[in-house]
Coordinates of C-alpha atoms and ligand atoms in Angstrom, one line a residue:
M1 CA 68.2 170.7 163.3
A2 CA 71.0 169.6 160.3
D3 CA 71.8 166.1 159.7
L4 CA 75.5 166.4 160.0
D5 CA 77.7 168.9 161.0
V6 CA 79.6 169.3 158.2
V7 CA 79.3 167.8 154.4
V8 CA 82.9 167.3 153.0
V9 CA 83.0 166.8 149.3
G10 CA 85.9 164.4 148.0
A11 CA 88.3 162.2 149.7
G12 CA 91.5 163.1 148.0
F13 CA 94.3 164.4 150.6
T14 CA 91.8 167.0 151.4
G15 CA 88.7 164.8 152.5
I16 CA 90.7 162.6 154.3
Y17 CA 92.2 165.2 156.6
A18 CA 89.5 166.9 156.5
V19 CA 87.3 164.0 158.2
H20 CA 90.5 163.5 160.4
A21 CA 90.5 167.0 161.5
L22 CA 86.7 167.9 162.1
R23 CA 85.9 164.7 163.6
S24 CA 88.6 165.1 166.3
A25 CA 86.9 168.8 167.0
G26 CA 83.7 166.8 168.2
L27 CA 81.6 167.9 164.9
T28 CA 79.7 165.1 162.8
V29 CA 81.3 164.8 159.2
R30 CA 80.5 162.6 156.3
A31 CA 82.8 163.1 153.3
F32 CA 81.0 162.0 149.7
E33 CA 83.0 160.7 147.5
A34 CA 82.0 160.3 143.4
G35 CA 84.7 157.9 143.2
E36 CA 84.6 154.4 144.0
G37 CA 87.7 154.4 146.3
I38 CA 89.7 157.1 148.0
G39 CA 92.3 158.9 146.9
G40 CA 91.7 161.8 144.6
T41 CA 94.5 162.5 142.0
W42 CA 95.7 159.4 143.6
F43 CA 92.8 156.9 142.9
W44 CA 91.6 158.2 139.0
N45 CA 95.3 159.0 137.7
C46 CA 96.6 155.5 137.6
Y47 CA 98.2 155.7 134.4
P48 CA 102.1 154.6 133.8
G49 CA 104.7 156.9 135.0
A50 CA 102.0 159.0 137.1
R51 CA 103.9 160.3 140.4
C52 CA 104.5 163.3 142.8
D53 CA 107.2 166.1 141.5
V54 CA 106.8 167.1 145.1
E55 CA 109.3 165.1 147.0
S56 CA 107.6 162.5 149.1
K57 CA 109.5 164.0 152.4
D58 CA 107.2 167.0 151.4
Y59 CA 104.1 165.6 150.0
S60 CA 102.9 164.2 153.1
Y61 CA 100.5 165.1 155.9
A62 CA 102.6 166.8 158.8
F63 CA 99.7 166.8 161.2
S64 CA 100.9 163.3 163.1
P65 CA 104.3 163.2 163.8
E66 CA 103.7 159.0 164.4
L67 CA 102.6 159.1 161.1
E68 CA 105.5 160.5 159.6
Q69 CA 107.7 158.4 161.5
E70 CA 105.9 154.9 160.8
W71 CA 105.7 155.5 156.7
S72 CA 108.8 154.3 155.1
W73 CA 108.6 156.3 151.2
S74 CA 110.0 153.8 149.0
E75 CA 111.7 156.6 146.2
R76 CA 112.6 160.4 146.1
Y77 CA 109.2 161.1 144.0
P78 CA 106.8 158.1 144.8
A79 CA 104.6 156.6 142.1
Q80 CA 100.6 156.5 142.1
P81 CA 100.3 153.1 143.9
E82 CA 102.2 153.8 146.7
I83 CA 100.7 157.5 147.4
L84 CA 97.6 155.5 147.0
R85 CA 98.7 152.9 149.4
Y86 CA 100.0 155.8 151.9
L87 CA 96.4 157.5 152.0
H88 CA 94.8 154.2 152.5
H89 CA 97.1 154.1 155.4
V90 CA 96.0 157.0 156.7
A91 CA 92.5 155.9 156.9
D92 CA 92.9 152.7 158.3
K93 CA 94.9 154.8 161.0
F94 CA 92.8 157.1 162.0
G95 CA 89.7 155.1 161.8
L96 CA 88.2 157.7 158.9
W97 CA 86.4 154.6 156.8
P98 CA 83.0 154.7 158.6
D99 CA 82.4 158.6 157.5
L100 CA 84.0 157.8 153.7
Q101 CA 80.8 157.6 152.3
L102 CA 82.4 156.1 148.0
N103 CA 80.4 156.2 145.2
T104 CA 78.2 159.4 146.0
R105 CA 78.2 162.2 144.1
V106 CA 77.1 165.3 145.0
T107 CA 75.1 166.8 142.6
A108 CA 73.5 170.3 144.2
C109 CA 74.3 172.2 147.6
A110 CA 71.8 175.2 148.3
W111 CA 72.0 177.5 151.5
D112 CA 68.9 177.7 153.4
A113 CA 68.9 181.1 155.4
D114 CA 65.9 180.4 157.3
T115 CA 67.9 177.3 158.7
S116 CA 71.1 178.5 158.3
T117 CA 71.8 174.9 156.6
W118 CA 72.9 173.5 153.4
R119 CA 70.7 170.7 151.9
V120 CA 73.1 168.8 150.2
T121 CA 72.0 166.4 147.4
T122 CA 73.7 163.1 146.2
E123 CA 73.4 160.8 143.1
P124 CA 72.2 158.6 143.6
G125 CA 69.5 160.2 145.5
A126 CA 70.0 160.8 148.9
T127 CA 69.6 164.3 150.5
V128 CA 71.0 165.4 154.0
T129 CA 71.8 168.5 155.5
A130 CA 74.4 170.1 157.5
R131 CA 75.7 173.5 158.8
F132 CA 78.5 173.5 157.0
V133 CA 80.1 172.3 153.6
V134 CA 84.2 172.3 152.7
M135 CA 84.5 172.0 148.9
G136 CA 87.4 168.8 148.9
V137 CA 86.6 168.7 145.0
G138 CA 90.3 169.6 143.9
N139 CA 91.8 171.5 141.6
L140 CA 92.4 168.6 138.9
S141 CA 89.4 166.7 139.1
Q142 CA 87.7 167.2 136.3
L143 CA 88.9 166.0 133.3
H144 CA 88.9 167.9 129.7
V145 CA 88.8 166.0 126.5
P146 CA 89.4 168.2 123.6
D147 CA 86.2 168.1 121.3
L148 CA 87.9 166.3 118.4
P149 CA 85.5 165.7 115.4
G150 CA 84.8 162.0 113.9
L151 CA 86.1 160.8 117.3
D152 CA 83.5 158.7 117.9
T153 CA 84.1 157.2 114.5
F154 CA 87.3 155.9 115.7
E155 CA 87.8 152.2 115.8
G156 CA 90.4 151.6 118.2
P157 CA 90.1 152.5 121.9
W158 CA 90.8 156.0 123.3
Y159 CA 92.0 156.7 127.5
H160 CA 92.3 159.8 129.2
T161 CA 95.3 159.7 131.7
S162 CA 92.7 160.5 134.8
R163 CA 90.1 157.5 133.8
W164 CA 93.0 155.1 133.3
P165 CA 91.8 151.1 133.4
K166 CA 92.6 149.6 136.5
E167 CA 93.4 146.5 135.2
G168 CA 95.9 148.9 133.1
V169 CA 96.0 148.9 129.0
D170 CA 99.1 146.5 126.9
F171 CA 99.8 148.4 124.2
S172 CA 102.8 146.2 123.0
G173 CA 103.5 146.3 119.3
Q174 CA 100.4 149.0 118.8
R175 CA 101.1 152.3 116.9
V176 CA 99.7 154.8 119.8
G177 CA 98.8 158.4 119.1
L178 CA 99.5 160.7 122.4
I179 CA 97.6 163.8 122.3
G180 CA 99.0 166.5 125.0
T181 CA 102.4 167.1 126.6
G182 CA 102.0 168.4 129.8
S183 CA 102.9 167.4 133.1
T184 CA 101.0 163.6 132.6
G185 CA 102.1 163.5 129.0
I186 CA 105.7 163.8 129.2
Q187 CA 105.5 161.2 132.3
I188 CA 103.5 158.5 130.2
A189 CA 105.3 159.3 126.9
P190 CA 108.5 157.1 127.4
E191 CA 105.9 154.4 129.8
I192 CA 104.4 153.9 126.3
A193 CA 107.2 154.2 124.2
A194 CA 109.0 151.0 126.5
V195 CA 106.3 148.8 125.0
A196 CA 104.6 150.2 121.7
G197 CA 105.3 149.3 118.4
H198 CA 105.0 153.3 117.7
L199 CA 104.5 156.0 119.5
Y200 CA 103.3 159.3 117.8
V201 CA 103.4 162.3 120.3
F202 CA 101.3 165.2 119.4
Q203 CA 102.4 168.5 120.4
R204 CA 101.0 171.6 120.5
T205 CA 102.8 173.4 122.7
A206 CA 106.7 172.2 123.5
N207 CA 106.8 172.3 127.3
F208 CA 109.9 172.5 130.0
A209 CA 110.7 169.8 131.3
V210 CA 113.9 168.8 134.4
P211 CA 114.6 166.1 135.5
N212 CA 113.9 164.5 138.4
R213 CA 116.6 162.3 139.2
N214 CA 114.3 159.6 141.2
R215 CA 115.9 157.5 143.1
P216 CA 115.1 155.1 145.9
W217 CA 115.5 156.6 149.2
Q218 CA 119.0 155.2 151.4
D219 CA 118.3 154.4 154.9
A220 CA 121.0 157.3 156.3
E221 CA 119.1 160.0 154.2
E222 CA 115.2 158.7 155.4
R223 CA 116.6 158.5 159.2
A224 CA 118.3 162.2 159.1
F225 CA 115.0 163.5 157.6
K226 CA 113.0 161.8 160.1
E227 CA 115.5 162.8 163.1
S228 CA 114.6 166.9 162.5
Y229 CA 111.0 166.1 160.6
R230 CA 109.5 169.2 163.0
D231 CA 112.1 171.4 162.1
Y232 CA 112.5 170.7 158.5
R233 CA 108.0 170.9 158.4
Q234 CA 108.3 174.5 160.0
E235 CA 110.3 175.5 157.7
A236 CA 108.2 174.3 154.7
R237 CA 105.5 176.3 156.4
Q238 CA 107.5 179.6 156.4
S239 CA 108.8 179.0 152.8
I240 CA 107.2 180.2 149.2
L241 CA 105.9 176.9 147.9
G242 CA 105.5 175.0 150.7
V243 CA 108.8 173.5 150.1
P244 CA 112.3 174.3 151.6
V245 CA 114.3 175.6 148.7
N246 CA 118.1 175.9 149.0
G247 CA 118.3 179.8 147.2
T248 CA 121.1 181.5 146.6
G249 CA 119.9 184.6 147.6
K250 CA 121.5 186.5 144.3
A251 CA 119.4 188.1 141.2
A252 CA 120.2 185.6 138.2
L253 CA 120.7 189.1 136.3
E254 CA 123.6 190.4 139.0
T255 CA 125.4 186.8 139.0
P256 CA 128.3 186.8 136.6
A257 CA 126.9 184.1 133.6
D258 CA 129.4 181.7 134.6
E259 CA 128.4 181.4 138.2
R260 CA 125.0 181.5 137.1
E261 CA 125.3 178.5 134.7
Q262 CA 127.5 176.9 137.6
V263 CA 124.0 176.9 139.9
Y264 CA 121.9 175.7 136.8
R265 CA 124.0 173.0 136.0
E266 CA 124.1 171.6 139.9
R267 CA 120.4 172.0 140.1
W268 CA 120.0 170.5 136.7
K269 CA 122.3 167.1 138.2
A270 CA 120.1 167.1 141.5
G271 CA 117.2 167.4 139.9
G272 CA 113.3 168.4 141.0
G273 CA 112.1 171.6 139.7
M274 CA 111.3 173.8 142.8
P275 CA 115.3 173.7 143.4
F276 CA 115.2 175.3 139.6
L277 CA 112.8 178.2 140.1
G278 CA 114.0 178.9 143.7
A279 CA 117.6 179.1 142.8
F280 CA 117.3 183.0 142.1
T281 CA 115.4 185.7 143.4
D282 CA 114.0 187.0 140.3
V283 CA 113.7 184.3 137.8
L284 CA 109.6 184.5 138.7
F285 CA 109.8 188.6 138.7
V286 CA 112.1 189.4 135.7
R287 CA 111.4 187.8 132.6
E288 CA 115.0 188.5 131.1
A289 CA 115.8 186.4 134.7
N290 CA 114.1 183.8 133.2
D291 CA 115.1 183.8 130.0
T292 CA 118.3 182.8 131.8
V293 CA 117.0 179.2 132.6
A294 CA 114.8 178.9 129.6
D295 CA 118.3 179.6 127.6
F296 CA 120.0 176.7 129.9
M297 CA 117.3 174.4 129.5
R298 CA 117.1 174.9 125.7
D299 CA 120.6 173.6 125.6
R300 CA 120.0 170.9 127.1
I301 CA 117.5 169.7 125.1
R302 CA 119.9 170.4 122.1
E303 CA 122.5 168.4 124.1
T304 CA 119.9 165.4 124.1
V305 CA 118.1 165.1 121.5
A306 CA 120.1 164.0 117.9
D307 CA 118.0 165.4 115.5
P308 CA 118.3 168.6 115.3
E309 CA 115.1 169.5 114.0
V310 CA 113.4 167.6 116.6
A311 CA 115.4 169.3 118.9
E312 CA 114.0 172.6 118.0
L313 CA 110.7 171.6 118.0
L314 CA 110.7 170.1 121.4
C315 CA 112.6 173.7 122.8
P316 CA 109.5 175.7 124.6
T317 CA 109.1 179.5 123.3
G318 CA 107.5 182.6 123.9
F319 CA 106.4 181.4 127.4
P320 CA 108.5 181.5 131.2
V321 CA 109.8 179.1 132.7
G322 CA 107.3 177.5 135.3
A323 CA 103.9 179.9 133.8
K324 CA 103.2 176.3 132.9
R325 CA 103.9 173.8 135.3
L326 CA 107.4 172.8 135.2
C327 CA 107.3 169.0 134.1
Q328 CA 109.6 166.4 135.5
S329 CA 111.1 163.3 133.3
D330 CA 114.2 161.8 133.6
D331 CA 113.3 160.4 130.1
Y332 CA 111.6 162.3 128.1
Y333 CA 113.6 164.0 125.4
A334 CA 115.9 160.9 125.0
M335 CA 112.8 158.8 124.6
F336 CA 112.9 161.1 120.8
N337 CA 116.2 159.5 119.8
S338 CA 114.7 156.1 119.6
G339 CA 113.1 155.1 116.1
H340 CA 110.0 154.2 116.7
V341 CA 109.1 157.6 118.5
T342 CA 107.4 160.2 116.1
L343 CA 107.1 164.1 117.2
V344 CA 104.1 165.3 115.7
D345 CA 104.2 169.0 115.3
I346 CA 100.2 169.8 116.1
R347 CA 101.0 174.0 116.1
S348 CA 101.8 174.3 112.5
A349 CA 99.6 171.8 111.3
P350 CA 96.7 171.3 113.8
L351 CA 95.0 168.5 114.5
E352 CA 91.8 168.3 112.7
S353 CA 89.8 164.8 113.2
A354 CA 89.6 161.1 114.0
Y355 CA 88.9 159.0 111.5
P356 CA 87.9 154.8 111.8
G357 CA 91.7 154.2 111.5
G358 CA 93.6 156.9 113.3
L359 CA 93.9 160.7 113.4
K360 CA 94.6 163.0 111.0
T361 CA 96.4 166.7 111.0
A362 CA 96.2 169.7 108.1
A363 CA 99.1 168.0 107.1
D364 CA 99.1 164.0 107.1
S365 CA 97.0 161.3 108.5
Y366 CA 98.6 158.9 110.9
E367 CA 97.2 154.9 111.3
L368 CA 97.1 153.9 115.0
D369 CA 95.6 151.1 117.3
A370 CA 94.9 153.2 119.7
I371 CA 94.6 157.2 121.5
V372 CA 95.9 158.5 124.6
F373 CA 94.6 162.3 125.8
A374 CA 96.9 163.6 128.4
T375 CA 94.7 166.8 128.0
G376 CA 94.3 167.7 131.4
F377 CA 91.5 169.2 132.9
D378 CA 88.9 171.6 133.3
A379 CA 91.1 173.3 136.6
I380 CA 89.9 174.8 139.6
T381 CA 86.4 175.8 138.8
G382 CA 85.7 173.1 136.9
P383 CA 84.7 170.8 140.0
L384 CA 83.2 173.3 141.5
F385 CA 81.2 174.1 138.8
A386 CA 80.1 170.7 137.8
I387 CA 77.8 171.0 141.4
D388 CA 74.9 172.9 141.0
I389 CA 75.8 175.2 144.1
R390 CA 73.2 177.9 145.4
G391 CA 74.1 180.4 148.2
A392 CA 72.1 183.7 149.4
G393 CA 68.7 184.3 147.8
G394 CA 69.5 181.5 145.3
V395 CA 72.6 182.8 143.0
T396 CA 74.8 179.8 141.7
L397 CA 78.1 180.2 141.7
R398 CA 78.5 179.9 138.2
E399 CA 76.8 183.2 137.8
A400 CA 78.7 184.7 141.1
W401 CA 82.0 184.0 139.2
A402 CA 80.4 184.8 135.9
H403 CA 83.7 186.9 135.1
G404 CA 86.1 184.7 137.0
P405 CA 86.2 183.1 140.6
R406 CA 86.6 185.7 143.8
T407 CA 87.5 184.7 146.9
Y408 CA 88.1 185.6 150.4
L409 CA 91.4 184.5 151.0
G410 CA 90.4 181.6 148.7
V411 CA 88.8 179.7 151.3
A412 CA 85.3 181.9 151.3
A413 CA 83.1 183.4 149.1
A414 CA 80.5 186.3 149.6
G415 CA 77.4 185.0 149.4
F416 CA 77.9 181.5 150.2
P417 CA 77.6 181.2 153.6
N418 CA 79.0 178.2 155.9
M419 CA 80.9 177.2 152.2
F420 CA 84.5 176.8 152.5
I421 CA 86.6 175.7 150.0
V422 CA 90.2 173.8 150.1
T423 CA 92.9 175.0 147.8
G424 CA 90.7 177.3 146.0
P425 CA 90.8 180.0 143.4
G426 CA 92.4 183.0 145.4
S427 CA 94.4 180.6 147.9
P428 CA 98.4 179.7 147.1
G429 CA 96.6 176.0 146.4
V430 CA 98.3 175.0 142.8
F431 CA 101.2 177.5 143.3
S432 CA 102.2 175.7 146.4
N433 CA 103.3 171.6 147.7
M434 CA 99.3 171.2 148.0
V435 CA 99.3 169.0 150.8
L436 CA 101.1 171.4 153.1
S437 CA 98.4 173.9 151.9
I438 CA 95.8 171.5 152.4
E439 CA 96.7 170.9 155.8
Q440 CA 96.5 174.5 156.7
H441 CA 93.1 175.4 155.2
V442 CA 91.7 172.5 156.6
E443 CA 93.3 173.2 160.4
W444 CA 91.7 177.3 159.9
I445 CA 88.6 175.4 158.8
R446 CA 88.3 173.4 162.0
D447 CA 89.2 176.5 164.0
C448 CA 86.9 178.2 162.3
V449 CA 84.0 176.1 162.9
A450 CA 84.6 175.7 166.2
Y451 CA 85.3 179.4 167.5
L452 CA 81.5 180.0 165.5
T453 CA 79.7 176.8 167.4
S454 CA 81.7 178.0 171.1
H455 CA 80.5 181.9 170.3
G456 CA 77.1 180.9 169.2
Y457 CA 77.1 181.7 165.8
G458 CA 75.1 179.9 163.2
A459 CA 76.7 181.5 160.1
V460 CA 79.9 183.1 158.3
E461 CA 80.1 184.5 155.4
A462 CA 82.7 186.6 153.8
T463 CA 81.8 190.4 153.1
T464 CA 82.0 191.8 149.6
A465 CA 84.8 194.3 150.3
A466 CA 87.2 191.9 152.0
Q467 CA 86.9 189.8 149.5
D468 CA 87.4 192.7 146.7
E469 CA 90.4 193.7 148.5
W470 CA 91.7 190.6 148.4
M471 CA 91.4 189.6 144.7
E472 CA 93.0 192.9 144.2
L473 CA 95.9 191.9 146.6
V474 CA 95.9 188.4 144.6
T475 CA 96.2 189.9 141.2
G476 CA 98.0 192.7 141.8
I477 CA 100.4 190.3 142.9
A478 CA 100.3 188.0 140.4
Y479 CA 100.8 190.8 137.7
A480 CA 104.0 191.4 138.5
T481 CA 105.3 187.9 138.2
V482 CA 106.3 186.2 134.6
F483 CA 102.9 183.4 135.9
P484 CA 100.4 185.4 133.4
L485 CA 102.3 185.6 130.7
A486 CA 101.3 182.1 129.2
D487 CA 98.2 181.1 128.4
S488 CA 98.0 177.9 130.8
W489 CA 95.4 176.3 132.7
Y490 CA 96.3 178.4 135.5
I491 CA 94.2 181.1 133.9
G492 CA 92.4 178.9 131.5
A493 CA 93.5 179.2 128.7
N494 CA 93.1 175.1 128.4
I495 CA 89.2 175.4 127.8
P496 CA 87.3 177.5 125.1
G497 CA 85.0 179.8 126.6
K498 CA 86.6 179.9 129.9
P499 CA 87.7 183.6 131.3
R500 CA 91.4 184.5 131.3
V501 CA 91.8 185.3 134.7
F502 CA 94.9 184.7 136.8
T503 CA 93.3 183.9 140.8
S504 CA 96.4 181.9 142.8
Y505 CA 97.8 183.9 145.6
L506 CA 102.0 184.2 145.0
G507 CA 103.1 186.0 147.7
G508 CA 104.1 182.5 149.7
V509 CA 102.6 180.3 151.7
A510 CA 104.0 181.8 155.0
S511 CA 102.4 185.3 154.1
Y512 CA 99.8 183.5 153.0
R513 CA 99.3 181.5 156.8
E514 CA 100.1 185.1 158.8
R515 CA 97.0 186.6 156.8
C516 CA 95.0 184.0 157.8
D517 CA 95.9 183.4 161.0
A518 CA 95.7 187.4 161.9
V519 CA 91.8 187.2 160.6
A520 CA 90.7 184.7 162.7
A521 CA 92.4 186.0 165.5
A522 CA 90.6 189.1 165.1
G523 CA 87.5 187.3 165.3
Y524 CA 87.1 186.2 161.4
E525 CA 87.6 190.0 160.3
G526 CA 86.0 190.7 156.9
F527 CA 83.5 187.5 157.6
T528 CA 79.9 188.6 158.9
L529 CA 79.0 186.3 161.8
A530 CA 75.1 185.9 162.3
P531 CA 74.0 183.8 165.4
A532 CA 73.2 181.1 165.6
R533 CA 69.3 180.5 165.3
Ligands
FAD601 C1 98.8 163.6 137.8 C2 99.2 164.3 139.0 C3 100.0 164.2 139.7 C4 100.1 165.7 140.7 N1 101.1 165.7 141.4 C5 101.9 166.4 142.7 C6 102.7 166.9 142.7 O1 103.6 166.3 142.5 N2 102.6 167.9 143.6 C7 101.3 169.0 144.6 O2 101.6 169.4 145.2 N3 100.4 168.6 143.4 C8 100.1 167.6 142.6 N4 99.3 167.5 141.9 C9 97.9 167.9 142.4 C10 97.1 167.0 143.2 O3 95.5 167.1 142.5 C11 97.1 167.7 145.0 O4 98.1 167.4 145.1 C12 96.4 167.0 146.1 O5 95.9 165.4 144.9 C13 94.5 167.0 146.2 O6 94.0 167.0 146.9 P1 92.4 167.0 146.6 O7 92.1 165.8 147.8 O8 92.2 168.8 147.5 O9 91.6 166.7 145.2 P2 91.7 165.8 145.1 O10 92.8 164.6 145.1 O11 91.8 166.0 143.5 O12 90.3 164.8 145.0 C14 89.1 165.4 145.1 C15 88.4 164.4 144.8 O13 87.0 164.6 144.6 C16 85.9 164.1 144.5 N5 84.8 165.1 143.9 C17 85.2 166.0 143.1 N6 84.1 166.6 143.3 C18 82.7 166.0 143.4 C19 81.1 165.7 143.5 N7 80.7 166.3 143.1 N8 80.9 165.0 144.5 C20 81.9 164.0 144.9 N9 83.3 163.9 145.3 C21 83.6 165.0 144.2 C22 87.1 163.8 142.8 O14 86.3 162.4 142.5 C23 88.1 163.6 144.0 O15 88.6 162.0 144.1 C24 98.9 166.4 141.5 C25 97.8 166.1 140.4 C26 98.0 165.3 138.9 C27 96.3 165.0 138.6

């Protein structure tokens, strides 16, 4: 008999809710978390400026009406410490701590077909067996530091934003080099610039950033959304991105230019990325329609940045808006008007190496006191591959996914019975409000385990045929959109040697939920169910 019904790997939004949901279904469960605290993304990413870019009223659990009524978010886009406090509150409220085991990294998971259990090995060494494993390892938890020659010779400190020292870093008066201009780089840059003697922003690719117009919630606003929270949550479930977006319902290319411009101006003024992407029906599907947004945004950059050369360098080109994660900042572009911020173009003169005193590009050297890497993650598959996962016949997940990840519904993989993945490849995951997706996945997994248990089944495994059909659907939808048209972390392009495949389900969270529910209602169609031993 297995030690536990379910092992959950990770204690972020996923692990925390999985423990609650599975335990409430009468299952024995333990979450193993490598970090010394819960919170996942919001535990690790404690760099200055870290905040969510989905509004707090959406980026929060919906499973408990009591929780959503009693918790008050201070801001529209809360910063990392507040989100972490919220997750602690959830763990306290639902008494989850006894089943959240910190400082414990899962290093291996091996399927034992004779007993239909997973043998889970952890660091510092204990092994447990469980009927099921739930991978709540996150898509953005395996950090990526580029291989920069000479970094070990650099005499100052260097930091990765996702392993930021908990005690903070004082950059007062220092010369700081920032590498990476994605969502995180754009969030942290103005914070460093506010105190540093000089900030050098090393930019390989300019990214689109919309203002977020962050502000405290007014009491009346909070009262209003809390009064209609149940309906609002339902609307979110019926949406594409997991957030109700008030689109115009029109195609950009069929809208007169002045009317279109007016819509973009209103959304720019209101702030937020999703309203922009959802303004017109064709923006994410037709490149020319997307260009209308891109042109509008480039004009705003030129309007904000005083030096025309710097402005041109900051204007993204060559990929559609949204195909790389759309960044949000109220201060990033204006920051380049300060005399002590320099944009260094490492597209035309690549970064070559670090040396004891700083960084060297093909064109110049930069004397620095500290270096900050905002270079992101080995996304989506990275955290899964970091575990030695061996399924049926001892085949590793790495081998099974050598040419790119393959799943059925994003939650299960053929050859890996009784293993569930939350917001994995093949799910809407990173293209949605992730908290909403996490809850939906976890509840589906909970119901699946309950069904198996009550019907006398011991194992569930996706069939290869169902997986192939699902991946064909995922790919078909993706390539009808503009998303694969960028070298992004979504397709693995930020990691040398990683297969470039686009594996997120872009059909929207509503149709995804419908399909998952239909699969369950049909007795887990596309899965093989084996009797309990
Ligand atoms: C800076 C930043 C901002 C973001 N903003 C948003 C946003 O605004 N909206 C949005 O929808 N999403 C956002 N995201 C995505 C965010 O990751 C998810 O919203 C969500 O927090 C994921 O929760 P999770 O529990 O699935 O994964 P994570 O929060 O990544 O947690 C996974 C946990 O698993 C642990 N783990 C991994 N491997 C192992 C192992 N082998 N053994 C033990 N533990 C392990 C990790 O230590 C980590 O704590 C953001 C991500 C980042 C990095």
